[in-house]
Amino acid sequence: MDHLRQLCREILAQADSIAVLTGAGISAESGIPTFRGAGGLWRSHRAEDLATPQGFARDPKLVWEWYDWRRAFIAQAEPNAGHRALAALQSQHANFTLITQNVDGLHDRAGSTGALKVHGDVWTVRCTVCHREREDRRAPLPELPPRCACGGMERPGVVWFGESLPQDVWIRAEQTARRASVLLVIGTSAVVYPAAGLVGLAKSAGARVIEINLEETPVSSIVDVCWRGPAAEILPRLVS
Ligand code: OAD
């Protein structure tokens, strides 16, 4: 493992611009379940009921109960050494952008700034009528579904299956991937598009790509370095 550490540190030291793409795996060691692995949320819950606009239209209370449970769960979790290492890496590099598929806000709590949250943020809610977005960190929420000041029903400020990503955030994520000299891909199964497409985009634009994951993924074959193991153990070794 020492040769991997040295190789990755050299790649990072030579980088003009660093991009990072994270997925649920980076929060696994904070005790937050991932989506697809053993114990993953989509193994025991139906995504079509809980994470689609159709599911929300059918039963908004059920969807909100699930998000309320997740919010409470996430609220009691703490950022781990992997989140903190990425915040430290950002402080060492002027040209650094974090792109995350995670909605848990743990990168922010670890000290990362300006994260591009391509799948939204579980701590924001959005009115289904006037579309006003606001932050609400109460967990549990006092009323489900929550209501906007205009009286409209609010929804979680996250991206569901079948929905477009927030356009401004996505444009910046694509630009980041295209301009990066190094991309770290951490704890994502790389099966959900368009986010997973950022790996191929960065690679074809000339980035060196380092994957950190417990397992092989569909992008493992195109990356330059695969480092297998828990993100919370590997990432501190890259920055210290
Ligand atoms: P997944 O649950 O699909 O994948 C998690 C990945 O993390 C897997 O490849 C695991 O091998 C890896 N992993 C688990 N524990 C790890 C650890 N300690 N260290 C390193 N790697 C670890 O999660 P995502 O790829 O994030 O979308 O899923 C993508 C999207 O699908 C999510 O953003 C969510 C979900 O449906 C929305 O909510 C829109």
PDB file of C-alpha atoms and ligand atoms in Angstrom:
ATOM      1  CA  MET A   1       0.000   0.000   0.000  1.00  0.00           C
ATOM      2  CA  ASP A   2       2.940   2.306   0.506  1.00  0.00           C
ATOM      3  CA  HIS A   3       3.651   2.395  -3.226  1.00  0.00           C
ATOM      4  CA  LEU A   4       0.026   3.444  -3.862  1.00  0.00           C
ATOM      5  CA  ARG A   5       0.299   6.135  -1.242  1.00  0.00           C
ATOM      6  CA  GLN A   6       3.495   7.470  -2.784  1.00  0.00           C
ATOM      7  CA  LEU A   7       2.109   7.327  -6.322  1.00  0.00           C
ATOM      8  CA  CYS A   8      -1.110   9.132  -5.380  1.00  0.00           C
ATOM      9  CA  ARG A   9       0.738  11.767  -3.381  1.00  0.00           C
ATOM     10  CA  GLU A  10       3.017  12.436  -6.350  1.00  0.00           C
ATOM     11  CA  ILE A  11       0.046  12.726  -8.694  1.00  0.00           C
ATOM     12  CA  LEU A  12      -1.650  15.190  -6.329  1.00  0.00           C
ATOM     13  CA  ALA A  13       1.537  17.208  -5.801  1.00  0.00           C
ATOM     14  CA  GLN A  14       1.910  17.686  -9.563  1.00  0.00           C
ATOM     15  CA  ALA A  15      -1.741  18.646 -10.106  1.00  0.00           C
ATOM     16  CA  ASP A  16      -2.677  22.128 -11.300  1.00  0.00           C
ATOM     17  CA  SER A  17      -6.301  21.512 -10.503  1.00  0.00           C
ATOM     18  CA  ILE A  18      -7.892  18.823  -8.378  1.00  0.00           C
ATOM     19  CA  ALA A  19     -11.476  17.639  -8.693  1.00  0.00           C
ATOM     20  CA  VAL A  20     -13.103  15.150  -6.365  1.00  0.00           C
ATOM     21  CA  LEU A  21     -16.295  13.169  -6.914  1.00  0.00           C
ATOM     22  CA  THR A  22     -17.734  11.513  -3.828  1.00  0.00           C
ATOM     23  CA  GLY A  23     -20.590   9.092  -3.243  1.00  0.00           C
ATOM     24  CA  ALA A  24     -22.274   7.390  -0.326  1.00  0.00           C
ATOM     25  CA  GLY A  25     -19.182   5.297   0.480  1.00  0.00           C
ATOM     26  CA  ILE A  26     -17.381   8.263   1.985  1.00  0.00           C
ATOM     27  CA  SER A  27     -20.121   8.605   4.599  1.00  0.00           C
ATOM     28  CA  ALA A  28     -20.290   4.861   5.319  1.00  0.00           C
ATOM     29  CA  GLU A  29     -17.795   5.165   8.138  1.00  0.00           C
ATOM     30  CA  SER A  30     -19.950   7.874   9.687  1.00  0.00           C
ATOM     31  CA  GLY A  31     -22.597   5.173  10.047  1.00  0.00           C
ATOM     32  CA  ILE A  32     -24.779   6.343   7.153  1.00  0.00           C
ATOM     33  CA  PRO A  33     -26.012   3.461   4.982  1.00  0.00           C
ATOM     34  CA  THR A  34     -25.046   3.436   1.310  1.00  0.00           C
ATOM     35  CA  PHE A  35     -27.633   2.713  -1.379  1.00  0.00           C
ATOM     36  CA  ARG A  36     -26.551  -0.442  -3.193  1.00  0.00           C
ATOM     37  CA  GLY A  37     -24.130  -2.534  -1.147  1.00  0.00           C
ATOM     38  CA  ALA A  38     -24.919  -4.943   1.691  1.00  0.00           C
ATOM     39  CA  GLY A  39     -27.262  -3.083   4.045  1.00  0.00           C
ATOM     40  CA  GLY A  40     -27.847  -0.486   1.297  1.00  0.00           C
ATOM     41  CA  LEU A  41     -31.038   1.571   1.423  1.00  0.00           C
ATOM     42  CA  TRP A  42     -32.247   0.364  -1.993  1.00  0.00           C
ATOM     43  CA  ARG A  43     -31.994  -3.233  -0.786  1.00  0.00           C
ATOM     44  CA  SER A  44     -34.750  -2.750   1.783  1.00  0.00           C
ATOM     45  CA  HIS A  45     -36.651   0.281   0.446  1.00  0.00           C
ATOM     46  CA  ARG A  46     -38.353   0.811  -2.895  1.00  0.00           C
ATOM     47  CA  ALA A  47     -36.695   3.718  -4.678  1.00  0.00           C
ATOM     48  CA  GLU A  48     -39.750   4.120  -6.930  1.00  0.00           C
ATOM     49  CA  ASP A  49     -41.938   4.797  -3.858  1.00  0.00           C
ATOM     50  CA  LEU A  50     -39.495   7.040  -1.972  1.00  0.00           C
ATOM     51  CA  ALA A  51     -37.265   8.770  -4.500  1.00  0.00           C
ATOM     52  CA  THR A  52     -39.336   9.564  -7.575  1.00  0.00           C
ATOM     53  CA  PRO A  53     -41.730  12.440  -8.360  1.00  0.00           C
ATOM     54  CA  GLN A  54     -44.438   9.814  -8.972  1.00  0.00           C
ATOM     55  CA  GLY A  55     -43.925   8.280  -5.527  1.00  0.00           C
ATOM     56  CA  PHE A  56     -44.162  11.728  -3.944  1.00  0.00           C
ATOM     57  CA  ALA A  57     -47.333  12.554  -5.878  1.00  0.00           C
ATOM     58  CA  ARG A  58     -48.892   9.254  -4.701  1.00  0.00           C
ATOM     59  CA  ASP A  59     -47.973   9.538  -1.042  1.00  0.00           C
ATOM     60  CA  PRO A  60     -46.131  12.685   0.065  1.00  0.00           C
ATOM     61  CA  LYS A  61     -46.478  11.799   3.747  1.00  0.00           C
ATOM     62  CA  LEU A  62     -44.748   8.428   3.276  1.00  0.00           C
ATOM     63  CA  VAL A  63     -41.899  10.063   1.359  1.00  0.00           C
ATOM     64  CA  TRP A  64     -41.564  12.773   3.989  1.00  0.00           C
ATOM     65  CA  GLU A  65     -41.556  10.221   6.831  1.00  0.00           C
ATOM     66  CA  TRP A  66     -38.630   8.499   5.162  1.00  0.00           C
ATOM     67  CA  TYR A  67     -36.722  11.733   4.634  1.00  0.00           C
ATOM     68  CA  ASP A  68     -37.528  12.857   8.171  1.00  0.00           C
ATOM     69  CA  TRP A  69     -36.062   9.576   9.455  1.00  0.00           C
ATOM     70  CA  ARG A  70     -32.954  10.026   7.279  1.00  0.00           C
ATOM     71  CA  ARG A  71     -32.532  13.637   8.389  1.00  0.00           C
ATOM     72  CA  ALA A  72     -32.680  12.609  12.047  1.00  0.00           C
ATOM     73  CA  PHE A  73     -30.222   9.794  11.379  1.00  0.00           C
ATOM     74  CA  ILE A  74     -27.808  12.079   9.534  1.00  0.00           C
ATOM     75  CA  ALA A  75     -28.132  14.791  12.201  1.00  0.00           C
ATOM     76  CA  GLN A  76     -26.658  12.494  14.818  1.00  0.00           C
ATOM     77  CA  ALA A  77     -23.813  11.314  12.531  1.00  0.00           C
ATOM     78  CA  GLU A  78     -20.398  12.969  12.536  1.00  0.00           C
ATOM     79  CA  PRO A  79     -18.054  13.632   9.606  1.00  0.00           C
ATOM     80  CA  ASN A  80     -15.269  11.057   9.523  1.00  0.00           C
ATOM     81  CA  ALA A  81     -11.543  11.185   8.814  1.00  0.00           C
ATOM     82  CA  GLY A  82     -12.209  10.893   5.062  1.00  0.00           C
ATOM     83  CA  HIS A  83     -14.396  14.014   4.996  1.00  0.00           C
ATOM     84  CA  ARG A  84     -11.840  15.856   7.108  1.00  0.00           C
ATOM     85  CA  ALA A  85      -8.933  14.810   4.875  1.00  0.00           C
ATOM     86  CA  LEU A  86     -10.723  16.249   1.829  1.00  0.00           C
ATOM     87  CA  ALA A  87     -11.261  19.537   3.675  1.00  0.00           C
ATOM     88  CA  ALA A  88      -7.525  19.550   4.489  1.00  0.00           C
ATOM     89  CA  LEU A  89      -6.645  18.795   0.858  1.00  0.00           C
ATOM     90  CA  GLN A  90      -8.773  21.745  -0.225  1.00  0.00           C
ATOM     91  CA  SER A  91      -6.886  24.037   2.154  1.00  0.00           C
ATOM     92  CA  GLN A  92      -3.597  22.919   0.550  1.00  0.00           C
ATOM     93  CA  HIS A  93      -4.621  23.511  -3.086  1.00  0.00           C
ATOM     94  CA  ALA A  94      -5.831  26.772  -4.606  1.00  0.00           C
ATOM     95  CA  ASN A  95      -7.561  25.024  -7.471  1.00  0.00           C
ATOM     96  CA  PHE A  96      -9.748  22.400  -5.832  1.00  0.00           C
ATOM     97  CA  THR A  97     -13.399  21.535  -6.385  1.00  0.00           C
ATOM     98  CA  LEU A  98     -15.456  18.960  -4.582  1.00  0.00           C
ATOM     99  CA  ILE A  99     -18.401  17.440  -6.406  1.00  0.00           C
ATOM    100  CA  THR A 100     -20.634  15.258  -4.267  1.00  0.00           C
ATOM    101  CA  GLN A 101     -23.625  13.047  -4.949  1.00  0.00           C
ATOM    102  CA  ASN A 102     -24.295  12.970  -1.218  1.00  0.00           C
ATOM    103  CA  VAL A 103     -27.138  14.960   0.290  1.00  0.00           C
ATOM    104  CA  ASP A 104     -26.020  14.537   3.913  1.00  0.00           C
ATOM    105  CA  GLY A 105     -24.011  17.762   4.306  1.00  0.00           C
ATOM    106  CA  LEU A 106     -21.139  15.980   6.070  1.00  0.00           C
ATOM    107  CA  HIS A 107     -18.550  17.528   3.734  1.00  0.00           C
ATOM    108  CA  ASP A 108     -19.728  20.990   4.837  1.00  0.00           C
ATOM    109  CA  ARG A 109     -19.585  19.996   8.469  1.00  0.00           C
ATOM    110  CA  ALA A 110     -16.019  18.720   7.987  1.00  0.00           C
ATOM    111  CA  GLY A 111     -14.962  22.148   6.651  1.00  0.00           C
ATOM    112  CA  SER A 112     -15.171  21.718   2.870  1.00  0.00           C
ATOM    113  CA  THR A 113     -16.402  24.826   1.103  1.00  0.00           C
ATOM    114  CA  GLY A 114     -18.235  25.363  -2.158  1.00  0.00           C
ATOM    115  CA  ALA A 115     -19.123  21.695  -2.692  1.00  0.00           C
ATOM    116  CA  LEU A 116     -21.120  21.137  -5.869  1.00  0.00           C
ATOM    117  CA  LYS A 117     -24.068  19.090  -4.621  1.00  0.00           C
ATOM    118  CA  VAL A 118     -25.306  17.525  -7.820  1.00  0.00           C
ATOM    119  CA  HIS A 119     -28.095  15.566  -6.083  1.00  0.00           C
ATOM    120  CA  GLY A 120     -29.190  18.403  -3.793  1.00  0.00           C
ATOM    121  CA  ASP A 121     -29.152  18.673  -0.027  1.00  0.00           C
ATOM    122  CA  VAL A 122     -31.365  16.936   2.516  1.00  0.00           C
ATOM    123  CA  TRP A 123     -31.296  20.095   4.674  1.00  0.00           C
ATOM    124  CA  THR A 124     -33.093  22.177   2.066  1.00  0.00           C
ATOM    125  CA  VAL A 125     -36.808  22.038   1.319  1.00  0.00           C
ATOM    126  CA  ARG A 126     -38.548  23.435  -1.752  1.00  0.00           C
ATOM    127  CA  CYS A 127     -42.108  24.579  -2.256  1.00  0.00           C
ATOM    128  CA  THR A 128     -43.991  22.580  -4.881  1.00  0.00           C
ATOM    129  CA  VAL A 129     -46.147  25.645  -5.641  1.00  0.00           C
ATOM    130  CA  CYS A 130     -43.941  28.791  -5.589  1.00  0.00           C
ATOM    131  CA  HIS A 131     -40.614  26.837  -5.813  1.00  0.00           C
ATOM    132  CA  ARG A 132     -39.025  28.892  -3.039  1.00  0.00           C
ATOM    133  CA  GLU A 133     -36.159  26.987  -1.468  1.00  0.00           C
ATOM    134  CA  ARG A 134     -35.157  27.319   2.168  1.00  0.00           C
ATOM    135  CA  GLU A 135     -32.858  25.656   4.653  1.00  0.00           C
ATOM    136  CA  ASP A 136     -34.523  23.719   7.466  1.00  0.00           C
ATOM    137  CA  ARG A 137     -32.313  21.775   9.870  1.00  0.00           C
ATOM    138  CA  ARG A 138     -35.003  20.655  12.278  1.00  0.00           C
ATOM    139  CA  ALA A 139     -35.033  16.900  12.744  1.00  0.00           C
ATOM    140  CA  PRO A 140     -37.673  15.683  13.223  1.00  0.00           C
ATOM    141  CA  LEU A 141     -39.764  18.286  11.433  1.00  0.00           C
ATOM    142  CA  PRO A 142     -42.767  19.489  13.445  1.00  0.00           C
ATOM    143  CA  GLU A 143     -45.236  18.911  10.595  1.00  0.00           C
ATOM    144  CA  LEU A 144     -45.203  16.437   7.712  1.00  0.00           C
ATOM    145  CA  PRO A 145     -45.297  17.412   4.936  1.00  0.00           C
ATOM    146  CA  PRO A 146     -43.874  20.839   5.789  1.00  0.00           C
ATOM    147  CA  ARG A 147     -45.621  23.898   4.373  1.00  0.00           C
ATOM    148  CA  CYS A 148     -44.204  26.973   2.663  1.00  0.00           C
ATOM    149  CA  ALA A 149     -45.155  30.508   3.786  1.00  0.00           C
ATOM    150  CA  CYS A 150     -47.347  30.612   0.641  1.00  0.00           C
ATOM    151  CA  GLY A 151     -49.305  27.603   1.938  1.00  0.00           C
ATOM    152  CA  GLY A 152     -47.943  25.201  -0.677  1.00  0.00           C
ATOM    153  CA  MET A 153     -46.625  21.770   0.202  1.00  0.00           C
ATOM    154  CA  GLU A 154     -42.855  21.531   0.383  1.00  0.00           C
ATOM    155  CA  ARG A 155     -40.677  18.664  -0.866  1.00  0.00           C
ATOM    156  CA  PRO A 156     -37.155  17.578   0.013  1.00  0.00           C
ATOM    157  CA  GLY A 157     -34.528  19.606  -1.857  1.00  0.00           C
ATOM    158  CA  VAL A 158     -32.954  16.523  -3.394  1.00  0.00           C
ATOM    159  CA  VAL A 159     -32.872  15.077  -6.891  1.00  0.00           C
ATOM    160  CA  TRP A 160     -35.076  12.049  -7.453  1.00  0.00           C
ATOM    161  CA  PHE A 161     -34.866   9.371 -10.139  1.00  0.00           C
ATOM    162  CA  GLY A 162     -36.153  10.711 -13.426  1.00  0.00           C
ATOM    163  CA  GLU A 163     -35.447  14.343 -12.513  1.00  0.00           C
ATOM    164  CA  SER A 164     -32.869  16.710 -13.964  1.00  0.00           C
ATOM    165  CA  LEU A 165     -29.920  17.800 -11.902  1.00  0.00           C
ATOM    166  CA  PRO A 166     -29.821  21.455 -10.780  1.00  0.00           C
ATOM    167  CA  GLN A 167     -28.620  23.028 -14.012  1.00  0.00           C
ATOM    168  CA  ASP A 168     -26.185  25.644 -12.689  1.00  0.00           C
ATOM    169  CA  VAL A 169     -24.525  23.126 -10.363  1.00  0.00           C
ATOM    170  CA  TRP A 170     -24.299  20.521 -13.099  1.00  0.00           C
ATOM    171  CA  ILE A 171     -22.726  22.928 -15.598  1.00  0.00           C
ATOM    172  CA  ARG A 172     -20.056  23.780 -13.042  1.00  0.00           C
ATOM    173  CA  ALA A 173     -19.503  20.088 -12.282  1.00  0.00           C
ATOM    174  CA  GLU A 174     -18.932  19.329 -15.967  1.00  0.00           C
ATOM    175  CA  GLN A 175     -16.562  22.292 -16.320  1.00  0.00           C
ATOM    176  CA  THR A 176     -14.674  21.108 -13.248  1.00  0.00           C
ATOM    177  CA  ALA A 177     -14.297  17.588 -14.632  1.00  0.00           C
ATOM    178  CA  ARG A 178     -13.170  18.894 -18.024  1.00  0.00           C
ATOM    179  CA  ARG A 179     -10.530  21.197 -16.540  1.00  0.00           C
ATOM    180  CA  ALA A 180      -9.194  18.927 -13.801  1.00  0.00           C
ATOM    181  CA  SER A 181      -5.670  17.581 -14.050  1.00  0.00           C
ATOM    182  CA  VAL A 182      -6.523  15.030 -11.344  1.00  0.00           C
ATOM    183  CA  LEU A 183      -9.880  13.526 -10.399  1.00  0.00           C
ATOM    184  CA  LEU A 184     -10.362  11.529  -7.214  1.00  0.00           C
ATOM    185  CA  VAL A 185     -13.427   9.263  -7.410  1.00  0.00           C
ATOM    186  CA  ILE A 186     -14.350   8.179  -3.906  1.00  0.00           C
ATOM    187  CA  GLY A 187     -16.977   5.768  -2.585  1.00  0.00           C
ATOM    188  CA  THR A 188     -19.352   5.743  -5.508  1.00  0.00           C
ATOM    189  CA  SER A 189     -20.716   2.726  -7.378  1.00  0.00           C
ATOM    190  CA  ALA A 190     -20.545   4.924 -10.516  1.00  0.00           C
ATOM    191  CA  VAL A 191     -23.800   3.561 -11.893  1.00  0.00           C
ATOM    192  CA  VAL A 192     -26.022   6.627 -11.532  1.00  0.00           C
ATOM    193  CA  TYR A 193     -25.885   8.999 -14.479  1.00  0.00           C
ATOM    194  CA  PRO A 194     -25.201  11.721 -15.324  1.00  0.00           C
ATOM    195  CA  ALA A 195     -22.926  11.989 -12.244  1.00  0.00           C
ATOM    196  CA  ALA A 196     -20.969   8.835 -13.106  1.00  0.00           C
ATOM    197  CA  GLY A 197     -20.274  10.288 -16.551  1.00  0.00           C
ATOM    198  CA  LEU A 198     -17.980  12.878 -14.963  1.00  0.00           C
ATOM    199  CA  VAL A 199     -15.305  10.196 -14.624  1.00  0.00           C
ATOM    200  CA  GLY A 200     -15.154   9.469 -18.356  1.00  0.00           C
ATOM    201  CA  LEU A 201     -15.415  13.179 -19.116  1.00  0.00           C
ATOM    202  CA  ALA A 202     -12.416  14.029 -16.934  1.00  0.00           C
ATOM    203  CA  LYS A 203     -10.420  11.100 -18.273  1.00  0.00           C
ATOM    204  CA  SER A 204     -11.045  11.944 -21.904  1.00  0.00           C
ATOM    205  CA  ALA A 205     -10.121  15.577 -21.215  1.00  0.00           C
ATOM    206  CA  GLY A 206      -6.723  14.411 -19.931  1.00  0.00           C
ATOM    207  CA  ALA A 207      -7.128  14.071 -16.164  1.00  0.00           C
ATOM    208  CA  ARG A 208      -5.364  11.387 -14.212  1.00  0.00           C
ATOM    209  CA  VAL A 209      -8.038   9.560 -12.278  1.00  0.00           C
ATOM    210  CA  ILE A 210      -7.640   7.869  -8.901  1.00  0.00           C
ATOM    211  CA  GLU A 211     -10.450   5.654  -7.627  1.00  0.00           C
ATOM    212  CA  ILE A 212     -10.818   4.949  -3.905  1.00  0.00           C
ATOM    213  CA  ASN A 213     -13.418   2.281  -3.175  1.00  0.00           C
ATOM    214  CA  LEU A 214     -13.857  -0.978  -1.313  1.00  0.00           C
ATOM    215  CA  GLU A 215     -14.781  -2.691  -4.566  1.00  0.00           C
ATOM    216  CA  GLU A 216     -14.370  -2.630  -8.302  1.00  0.00           C
ATOM    217  CA  THR A 217     -16.854  -0.424 -10.166  1.00  0.00           C
ATOM    218  CA  PRO A 218     -17.774   0.103 -13.829  1.00  0.00           C
ATOM    219  CA  VAL A 219     -15.212   2.950 -14.040  1.00  0.00           C
ATOM    220  CA  SER A 220     -12.342   0.939 -12.534  1.00  0.00           C
ATOM    221  CA  SER A 221     -11.209  -0.118 -15.995  1.00  0.00           C
ATOM    222  CA  ILE A 222     -10.709   3.473 -17.203  1.00  0.00           C
ATOM    223  CA  VAL A 223      -9.027   5.001 -14.163  1.00  0.00           C
ATOM    224  CA  ASP A 224      -5.255   5.326 -13.713  1.00  0.00           C
ATOM    225  CA  VAL A 225      -5.051   4.135 -10.115  1.00  0.00           C
ATOM    226  CA  CYS A 226      -7.425   1.913  -8.106  1.00  0.00           C
ATOM    227  CA  TRP A 227      -6.906   2.008  -4.362  1.00  0.00           C
ATOM    228  CA  ARG A 228      -9.118  -0.553  -2.638  1.00  0.00           C
ATOM    229  CA  GLY A 229     -10.076   0.128   0.957  1.00  0.00           C
ATOM    230  CA  PRO A 230     -12.118   2.328   3.265  1.00  0.00           C
ATOM    231  CA  ALA A 231     -12.048   6.014   2.361  1.00  0.00           C
ATOM    232  CA  ALA A 232     -11.693   7.076   5.992  1.00  0.00           C
ATOM    233  CA  GLU A 233      -8.422   5.149   6.208  1.00  0.00           C
ATOM    234  CA  ILE A 234      -6.992   5.956   2.784  1.00  0.00           C
ATOM    235  CA  LEU A 235      -7.713   9.681   2.501  1.00  0.00           C
ATOM    236  CA  PRO A 236      -5.841  10.753   5.652  1.00  0.00           C
ATOM    237  CA  ARG A 237      -2.806   8.932   4.234  1.00  0.00           C
ATOM    238  CA  LEU A 238      -2.962  11.126   1.132  1.00  0.00           C
ATOM    239  CA  VAL A 239      -2.837  14.420   2.988  1.00  0.00           C
ATOM    240  CA  SER A 240      -0.767  13.850   6.127  1.00  0.00           C
TER     241      SER A 240
HETATM  242  P1  OAD B   1     -23.903   3.473  -3.810  1.00  0.00           P
HETATM  243  O1  OAD B   1     -24.543   2.918  -2.597  1.00  0.00           O
HETATM  244  O2  OAD B   1     -24.466   3.102  -5.125  1.00  0.00           O
HETATM  245  O3  OAD B   1     -22.358   3.048  -3.834  1.00  0.00           O
HETATM  246  C1  OAD B   1     -21.541   3.202  -2.715  1.00  0.00           C
HETATM  247  C2  OAD B   1     -20.131   2.831  -3.121  1.00  0.00           C
HETATM  248  O4  OAD B   1     -19.285   3.090  -2.024  1.00  0.00           O
HETATM  249  C3  OAD B   1     -19.927   1.371  -3.509  1.00  0.00           C
HETATM  250  O5  OAD B   1     -19.182   1.305  -4.709  1.00  0.00           O
HETATM  251  C4  OAD B   1     -19.136   0.787  -2.328  1.00  0.00           C
HETATM  252  O6  OAD B   1     -18.239  -0.225  -2.747  1.00  0.00           O
HETATM  253  C5  OAD B   1     -18.396   2.001  -1.849  1.00  0.00           C
HETATM  254  N1  OAD B   1     -18.065   2.001  -0.407  1.00  0.00           N
HETATM  255  C6  OAD B   1     -18.810   1.573   0.633  1.00  0.00           C
HETATM  256  N2  OAD B   1     -18.205   1.802   1.791  1.00  0.00           N
HETATM  257  C7  OAD B   1     -17.025   2.406   1.496  1.00  0.00           C
HETATM  258  C8  OAD B   1     -15.944   2.891   2.263  1.00  0.00           C
HETATM  259  N3  OAD B   1     -15.950   2.811   3.586  1.00  0.00           N
HETATM  260  N4  OAD B   1     -14.888   3.435   1.612  1.00  0.00           N
HETATM  261  C9  OAD B   1     -14.869   3.513   0.266  1.00  0.00           C
HETATM  262  N5  OAD B   1     -15.863   3.075  -0.518  1.00  0.00           N
HETATM  263  C10 OAD B   1     -16.922   2.524   0.083  1.00  0.00           C
HETATM  264  O7  OAD B   1     -23.831   5.063  -3.602  1.00  0.00           O
HETATM  265  P2  OAD B   1     -23.614   6.215  -4.709  1.00  0.00           P
HETATM  266  O8  OAD B   1     -22.643   5.787  -5.750  1.00  0.00           O
HETATM  267  O9  OAD B   1     -23.337   7.452  -3.963  1.00  0.00           O
HETATM  268  O10 OAD B   1     -29.001   9.310  -5.678  1.00  0.00           O
HETATM  269  O11 OAD B   1     -25.053   6.297  -5.348  1.00  0.00           O
HETATM  270  C11 OAD B   1     -25.302   7.262  -6.311  1.00  0.00           C
HETATM  271  C12 OAD B   1     -26.683   7.807  -6.145  1.00  0.00           C
HETATM  272  O12 OAD B   1     -27.628   6.743  -6.107  1.00  0.00           O
HETATM  273  C13 OAD B   1     -26.923   8.550  -4.841  1.00  0.00           C
HETATM  274  O13 OAD B   1     -26.495   9.883  -4.887  1.00  0.00           O
HETATM  275  C14 OAD B   1     -28.397   8.453  -4.693  1.00  0.00           C
HETATM  276  C15 OAD B   1     -28.602   7.022  -5.048  1.00  0.00           C
HETATM  277  O14 OAD B   1     -29.863   6.677  -5.512  1.00  0.00           O
HETATM  278  C16 OAD B   1     -29.956  10.179  -5.328  1.00  0.00           C
HETATM  279  O15 OAD B   1     -30.339  10.294  -4.192  1.00  0.00           O
HETATM  280  C17 OAD B   1     -30.478  10.967  -6.475  1.00  0.00           C
END
